[in-house]
Short mmCIF file of C-alpha atoms in Angstrom, two decimals:
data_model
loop_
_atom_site.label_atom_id
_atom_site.label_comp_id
_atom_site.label_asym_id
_atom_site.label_seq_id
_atom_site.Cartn_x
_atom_site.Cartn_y
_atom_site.Cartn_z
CA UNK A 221 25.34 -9.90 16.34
CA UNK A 222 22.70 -8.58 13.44
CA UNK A 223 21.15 -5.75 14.53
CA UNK A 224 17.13 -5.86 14.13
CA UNK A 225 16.82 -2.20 13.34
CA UNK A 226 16.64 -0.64 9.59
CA UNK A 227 19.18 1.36 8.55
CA UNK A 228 16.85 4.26 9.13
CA UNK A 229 15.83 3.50 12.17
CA UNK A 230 19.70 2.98 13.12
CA UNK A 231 20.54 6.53 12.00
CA UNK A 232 17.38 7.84 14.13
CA UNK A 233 19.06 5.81 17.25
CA UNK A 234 22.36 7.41 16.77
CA UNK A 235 21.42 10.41 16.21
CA UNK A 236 19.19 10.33 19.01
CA UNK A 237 22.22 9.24 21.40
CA UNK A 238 24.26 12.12 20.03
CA UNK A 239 21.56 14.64 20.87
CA UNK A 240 21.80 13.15 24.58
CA UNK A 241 25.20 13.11 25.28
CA UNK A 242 25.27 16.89 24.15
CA UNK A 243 23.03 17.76 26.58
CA UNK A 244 24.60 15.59 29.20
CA UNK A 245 27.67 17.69 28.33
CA UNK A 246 26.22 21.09 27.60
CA UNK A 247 24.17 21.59 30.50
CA UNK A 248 24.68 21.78 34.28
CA UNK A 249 21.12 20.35 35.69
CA UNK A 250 19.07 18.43 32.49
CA UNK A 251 16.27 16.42 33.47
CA UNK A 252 14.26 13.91 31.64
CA UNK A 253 10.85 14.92 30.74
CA UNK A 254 8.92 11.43 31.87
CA UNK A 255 5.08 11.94 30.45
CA UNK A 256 4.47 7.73 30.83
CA UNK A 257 3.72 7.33 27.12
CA UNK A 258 5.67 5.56 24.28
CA UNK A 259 7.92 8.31 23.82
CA UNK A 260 8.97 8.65 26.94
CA UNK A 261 9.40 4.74 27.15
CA UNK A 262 12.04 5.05 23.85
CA UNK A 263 13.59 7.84 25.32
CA UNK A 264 14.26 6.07 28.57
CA UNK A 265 15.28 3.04 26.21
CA UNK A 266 17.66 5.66 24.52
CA UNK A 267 19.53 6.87 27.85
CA UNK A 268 20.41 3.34 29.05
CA UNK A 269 21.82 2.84 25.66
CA UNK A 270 23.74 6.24 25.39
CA UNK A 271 25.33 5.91 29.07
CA UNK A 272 25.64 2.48 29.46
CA UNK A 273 27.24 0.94 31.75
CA UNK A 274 26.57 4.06 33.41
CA UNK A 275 23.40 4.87 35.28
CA UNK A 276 21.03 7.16 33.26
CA UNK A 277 22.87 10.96 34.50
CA UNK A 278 19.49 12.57 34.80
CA UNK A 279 16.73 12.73 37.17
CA UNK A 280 13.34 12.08 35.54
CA UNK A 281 10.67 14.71 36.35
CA UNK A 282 6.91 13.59 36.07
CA UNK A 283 3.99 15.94 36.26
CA UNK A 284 1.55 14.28 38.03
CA UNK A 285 -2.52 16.12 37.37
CA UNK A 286 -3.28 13.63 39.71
CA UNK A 287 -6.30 12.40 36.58
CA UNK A 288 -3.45 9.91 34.65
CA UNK A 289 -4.99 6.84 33.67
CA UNK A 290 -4.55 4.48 36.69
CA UNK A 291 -2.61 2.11 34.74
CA UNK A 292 0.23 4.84 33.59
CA UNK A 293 0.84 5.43 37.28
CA UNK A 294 1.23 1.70 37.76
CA UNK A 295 3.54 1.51 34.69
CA UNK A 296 5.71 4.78 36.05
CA UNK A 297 6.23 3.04 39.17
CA UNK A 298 7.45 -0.25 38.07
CA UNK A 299 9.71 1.01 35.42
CA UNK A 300 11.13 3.55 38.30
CA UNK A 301 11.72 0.94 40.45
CA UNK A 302 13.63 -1.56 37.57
CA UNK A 303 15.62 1.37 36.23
CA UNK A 304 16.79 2.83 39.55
CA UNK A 305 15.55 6.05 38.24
CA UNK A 306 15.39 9.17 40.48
CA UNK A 307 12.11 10.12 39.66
CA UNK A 308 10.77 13.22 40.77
CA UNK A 309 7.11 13.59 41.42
CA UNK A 310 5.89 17.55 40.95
CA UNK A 311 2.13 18.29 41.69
CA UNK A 312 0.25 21.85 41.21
CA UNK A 313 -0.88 21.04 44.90
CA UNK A 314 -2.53 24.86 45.24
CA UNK A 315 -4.52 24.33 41.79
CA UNK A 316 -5.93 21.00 43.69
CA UNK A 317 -6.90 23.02 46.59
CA UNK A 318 -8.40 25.73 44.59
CA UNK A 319 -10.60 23.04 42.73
CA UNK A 320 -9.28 23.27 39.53
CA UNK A 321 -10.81 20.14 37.39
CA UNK A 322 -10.39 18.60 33.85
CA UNK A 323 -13.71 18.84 32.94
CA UNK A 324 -15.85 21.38 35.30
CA UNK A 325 -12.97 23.86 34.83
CA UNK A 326 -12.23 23.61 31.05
CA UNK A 327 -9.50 22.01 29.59
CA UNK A 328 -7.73 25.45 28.79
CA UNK A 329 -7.43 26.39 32.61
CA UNK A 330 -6.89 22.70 33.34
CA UNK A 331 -4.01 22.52 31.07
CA UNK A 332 -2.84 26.28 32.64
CA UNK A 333 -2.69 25.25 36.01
CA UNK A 334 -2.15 21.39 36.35
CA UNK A 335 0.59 21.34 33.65
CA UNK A 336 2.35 24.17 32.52
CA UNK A 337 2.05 26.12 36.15
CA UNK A 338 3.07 23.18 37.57
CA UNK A 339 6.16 21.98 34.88
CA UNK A 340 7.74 26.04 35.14
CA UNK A 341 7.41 25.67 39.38
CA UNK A 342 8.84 22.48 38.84
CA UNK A 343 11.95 23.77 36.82
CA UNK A 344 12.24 26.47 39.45
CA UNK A 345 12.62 24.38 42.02
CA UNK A 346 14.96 21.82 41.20
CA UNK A 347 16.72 24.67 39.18
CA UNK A 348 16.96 22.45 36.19
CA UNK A 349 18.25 24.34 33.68
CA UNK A 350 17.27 22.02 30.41
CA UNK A 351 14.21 19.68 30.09
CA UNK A 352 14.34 16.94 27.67
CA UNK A 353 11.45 15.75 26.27
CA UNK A 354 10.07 12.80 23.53
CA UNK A 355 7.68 15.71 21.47
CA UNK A 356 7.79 15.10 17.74
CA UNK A 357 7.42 17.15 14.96
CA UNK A 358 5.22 15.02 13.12
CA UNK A 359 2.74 15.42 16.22
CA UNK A 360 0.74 18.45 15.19
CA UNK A 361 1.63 21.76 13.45
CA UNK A 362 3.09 24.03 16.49
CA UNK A 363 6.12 21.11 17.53
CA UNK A 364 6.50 21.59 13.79
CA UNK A 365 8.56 24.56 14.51
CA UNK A 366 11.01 23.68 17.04
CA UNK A 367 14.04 23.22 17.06
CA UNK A 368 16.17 20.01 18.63
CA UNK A 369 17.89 22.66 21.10
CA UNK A 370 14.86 24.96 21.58
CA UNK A 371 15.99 27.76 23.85
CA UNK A 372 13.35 29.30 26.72
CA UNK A 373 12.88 32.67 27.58
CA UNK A 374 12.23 34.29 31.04
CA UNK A 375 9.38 32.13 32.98
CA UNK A 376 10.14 29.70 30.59
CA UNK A 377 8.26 31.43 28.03
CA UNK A 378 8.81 30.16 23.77
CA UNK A 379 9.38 32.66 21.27
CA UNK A 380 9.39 30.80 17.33
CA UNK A 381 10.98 33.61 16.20
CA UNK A 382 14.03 33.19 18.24
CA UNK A 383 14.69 29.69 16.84
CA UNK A 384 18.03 28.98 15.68
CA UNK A 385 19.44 27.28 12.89
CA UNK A 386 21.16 23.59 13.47
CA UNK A 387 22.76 23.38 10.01
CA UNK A 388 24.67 20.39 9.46
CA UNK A 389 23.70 18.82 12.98
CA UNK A 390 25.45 21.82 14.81
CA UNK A 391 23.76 22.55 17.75
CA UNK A 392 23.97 25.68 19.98
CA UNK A 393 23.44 25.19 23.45
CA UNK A 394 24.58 28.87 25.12
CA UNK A 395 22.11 29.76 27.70
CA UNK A 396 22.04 33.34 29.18
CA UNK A 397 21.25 33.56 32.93
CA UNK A 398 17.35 33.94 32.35
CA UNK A 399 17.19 31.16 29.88
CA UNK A 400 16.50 27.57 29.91
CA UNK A 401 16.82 24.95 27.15
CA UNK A 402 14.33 22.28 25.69
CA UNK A 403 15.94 19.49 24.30
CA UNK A 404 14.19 16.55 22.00
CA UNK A 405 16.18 14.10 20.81
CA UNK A 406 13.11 12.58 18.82
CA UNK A 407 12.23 15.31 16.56
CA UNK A 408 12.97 13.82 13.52
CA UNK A 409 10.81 10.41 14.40
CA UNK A 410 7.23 9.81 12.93
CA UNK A 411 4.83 7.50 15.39
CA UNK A 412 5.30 4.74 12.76
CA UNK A 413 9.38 5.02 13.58
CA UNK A 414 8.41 4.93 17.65
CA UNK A 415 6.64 2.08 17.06
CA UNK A 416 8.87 0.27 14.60
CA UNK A 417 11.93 1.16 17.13
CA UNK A 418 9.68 -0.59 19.88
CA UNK A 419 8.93 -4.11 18.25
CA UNK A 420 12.51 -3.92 16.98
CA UNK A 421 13.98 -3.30 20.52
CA UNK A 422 11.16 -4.94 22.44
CA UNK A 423 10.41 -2.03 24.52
CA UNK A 424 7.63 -1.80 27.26
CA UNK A 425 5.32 0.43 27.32
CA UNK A 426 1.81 0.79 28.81
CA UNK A 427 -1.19 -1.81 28.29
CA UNK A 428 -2.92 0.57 27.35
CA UNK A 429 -1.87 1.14 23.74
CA UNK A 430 -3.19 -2.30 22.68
CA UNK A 431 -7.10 -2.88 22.60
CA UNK A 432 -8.98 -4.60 25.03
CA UNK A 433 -13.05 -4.42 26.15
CA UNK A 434 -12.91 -1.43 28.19
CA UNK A 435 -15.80 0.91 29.54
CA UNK A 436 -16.62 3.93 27.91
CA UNK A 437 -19.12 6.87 27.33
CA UNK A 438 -19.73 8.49 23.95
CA UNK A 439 -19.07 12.59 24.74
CA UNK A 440 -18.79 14.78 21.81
CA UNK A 441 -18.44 12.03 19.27
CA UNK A 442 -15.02 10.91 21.57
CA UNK A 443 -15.21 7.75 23.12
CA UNK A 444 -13.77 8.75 27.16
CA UNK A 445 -12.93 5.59 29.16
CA UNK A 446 -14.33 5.77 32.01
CA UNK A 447 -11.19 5.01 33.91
CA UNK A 448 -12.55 5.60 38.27
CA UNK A 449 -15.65 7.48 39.86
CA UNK A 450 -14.63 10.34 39.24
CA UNK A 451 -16.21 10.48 35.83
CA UNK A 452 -19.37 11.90 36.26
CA UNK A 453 -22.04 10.89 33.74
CA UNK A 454 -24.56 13.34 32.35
CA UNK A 455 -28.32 11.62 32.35
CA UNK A 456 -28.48 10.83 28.78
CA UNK A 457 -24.89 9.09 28.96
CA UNK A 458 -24.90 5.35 29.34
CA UNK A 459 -21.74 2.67 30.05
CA UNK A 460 -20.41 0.58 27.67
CA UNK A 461 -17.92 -1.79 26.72
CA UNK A 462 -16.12 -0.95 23.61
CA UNK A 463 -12.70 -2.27 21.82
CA UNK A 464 -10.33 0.30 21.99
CA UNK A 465 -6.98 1.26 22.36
CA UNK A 466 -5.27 4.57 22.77
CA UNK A 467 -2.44 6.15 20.44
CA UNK A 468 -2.43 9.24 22.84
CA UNK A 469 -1.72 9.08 26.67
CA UNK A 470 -2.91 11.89 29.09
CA UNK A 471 -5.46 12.69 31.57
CA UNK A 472 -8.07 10.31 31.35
CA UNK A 473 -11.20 12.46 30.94
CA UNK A 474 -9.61 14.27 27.84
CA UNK A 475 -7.70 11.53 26.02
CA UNK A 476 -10.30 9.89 23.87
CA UNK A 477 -9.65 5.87 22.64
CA UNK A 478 -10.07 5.05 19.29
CA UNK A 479 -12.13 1.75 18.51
CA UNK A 480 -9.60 -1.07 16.64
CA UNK A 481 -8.24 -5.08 17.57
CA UNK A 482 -4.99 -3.79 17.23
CA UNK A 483 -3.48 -6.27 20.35
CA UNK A 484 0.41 -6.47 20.10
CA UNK A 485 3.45 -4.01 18.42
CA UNK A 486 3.13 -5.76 15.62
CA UNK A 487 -0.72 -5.10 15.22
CA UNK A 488 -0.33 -1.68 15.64
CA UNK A 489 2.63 -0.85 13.89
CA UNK A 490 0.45 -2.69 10.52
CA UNK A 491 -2.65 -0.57 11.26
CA UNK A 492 -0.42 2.35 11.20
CA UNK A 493 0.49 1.88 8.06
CA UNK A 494 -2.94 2.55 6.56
CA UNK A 495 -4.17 4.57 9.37
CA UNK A 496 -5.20 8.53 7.86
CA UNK A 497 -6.17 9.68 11.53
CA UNK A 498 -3.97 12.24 13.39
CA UNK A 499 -2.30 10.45 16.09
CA UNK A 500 -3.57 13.18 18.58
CA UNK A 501 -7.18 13.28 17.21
CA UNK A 502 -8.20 11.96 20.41
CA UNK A 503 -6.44 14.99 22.59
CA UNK A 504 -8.96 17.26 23.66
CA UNK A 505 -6.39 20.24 24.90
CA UNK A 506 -5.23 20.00 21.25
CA UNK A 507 -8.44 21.62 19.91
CA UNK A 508 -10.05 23.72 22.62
CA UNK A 509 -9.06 27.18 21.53
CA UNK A 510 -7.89 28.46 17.64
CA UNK A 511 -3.83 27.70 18.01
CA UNK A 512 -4.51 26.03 21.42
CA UNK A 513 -0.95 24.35 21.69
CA UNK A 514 1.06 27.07 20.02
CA UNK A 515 -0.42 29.67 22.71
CA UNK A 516 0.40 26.81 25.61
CA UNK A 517 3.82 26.32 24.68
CA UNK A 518 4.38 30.45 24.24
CA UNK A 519 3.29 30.19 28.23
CA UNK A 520 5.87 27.92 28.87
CA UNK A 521 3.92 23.96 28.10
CA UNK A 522 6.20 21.07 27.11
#
């Protein structure tokens, strides 16, 4: 049989299954990072291949805010339910109670409480002992810096100075007792490779990355769909129906769409291609303090 991928896209594959079998190997209680988006979607892609005929060997942890588009939980559920996955569901339930919000709270405490209190209590509890996720490097300046193997600290806590070096592919996976690992097997991918890998493979992924007429309000010069009721309008905001698509997935009120036609894998991977925007542009935790996701991933954030 040909294969459809490129021979770089073949090396990212097997390089990618390498980096999962380690950890499968190296660690006693991994668990698969499942954020809904189209990394996550290759990286599920990934395990099937690396353990076939076997069932994927990890448990797939979701942090649920509870403000995910409506359509991601939709997608989570239907790909648990094909995959036989055993997906674990973790909620900052006492944030909730407390009223923390996305918006009326500020996305700083937002992003505090509903996702990286609730990822480290999640850890805890299921004592998993290495989280693998689908972050990047090419994603924004901070992920720049990590390693494949990226070893925690106490309360999960990230130290860049205390990365070490993975000459030659060599990776080193000793834990002490207080320490915790964070694995990516996708660090070496761009958003153009993800995407490539996904019409080559013919991967699913959420509707939501391909444009339809959807309803919006302008905030801030972002375009915010306006996704239940939730969304409260300020006076001078009006409704509208708008193009877009999203390149980012994450809580609706602070993942912004970006207008294009871009309707299939193959539309999107061409108007990548040109594309000069920063594929998380539209994240609003990205930019809400100076070094906002170096200083949440130093407290323990994916």
């Amino acid at each position: 049989m040909t294969s459809k991928l490129s021979r770089h896209l073949s090396n990212l594959e097997t390089e990618a299954i390498v980096i999962l079998r380690e950890a499968a190997m190296a660690f006693e209680r991994p668990v698969l990072m499942y954020s809904i988006g189209k990394d996550s979607s290759v990286l599920l892609h990934l395990c099937r291949k690396a353990f076939h005929p076997a069932k994927i060997p990890f448990a797939a942890l979701h942090i649920d805010t509870t403000w995910k588009f409506r359509d991601m939980i939709t997608f989570r559920d239907r790909m648990a339910a094909e995959l036989d996955l055993n997906l674990i569901v973790h909620t900052n339930k006492k944030a909730i109670e407390d009223g923390v919000h996305p918006i009326k709270s500020g996305s700083a405490i937002y992003t505090r409480e509903m996702k990286t209190r609730a990822l480290r209590d999640a850890l805890d509890m299921h004592r998993f002992d290495a989280a693998i996720g689908g972050a990047r490097r090419d994603e924004e300046p901070s992920r720049s810096k990590e390693r494949i193997f990226s070893v925690r600290g106490p309360n999960h806590s990230w130290d860049p100075r205390r990365q070490r070096p993975e000459l030659w592919h060599l990776y080193n996976t000793q834990i002490a007792t207080d320490e915790t690992m964070r694995v990516f097997p996708l660090s070496n991918w761009t958003e153009l490779d993800v995407w490539e890998y996904i019409l080559a493979e013919d991967i699913p992924v959420v509707p939501l990355y391909f444009a339809k007429e959807r309803p919006v309000v302008e905030r801030g010069g972002s375009l915010i769909m306006i996704d239940d009721d939730r969304l409260e309008l300020e006076p001078e905001e009006k409704q509208q129906n708008v193009l877009i698509r999203f390149r980012s997935l994450g809580c609706y009120p602070l993942s912004a769409a970006v207008q294009s036609s871009a309707a299939s894998v193959a539309d999107i991977v061409e108007e990548l291609r040109t594309t000069r925007m920063s594929e998380r542009a539209g994240r609003l935790i990205d930019v809400d303090e100076t070094s906002s996701m170096e200083r949440k991933k130093r407290e323990g954030y994916f």
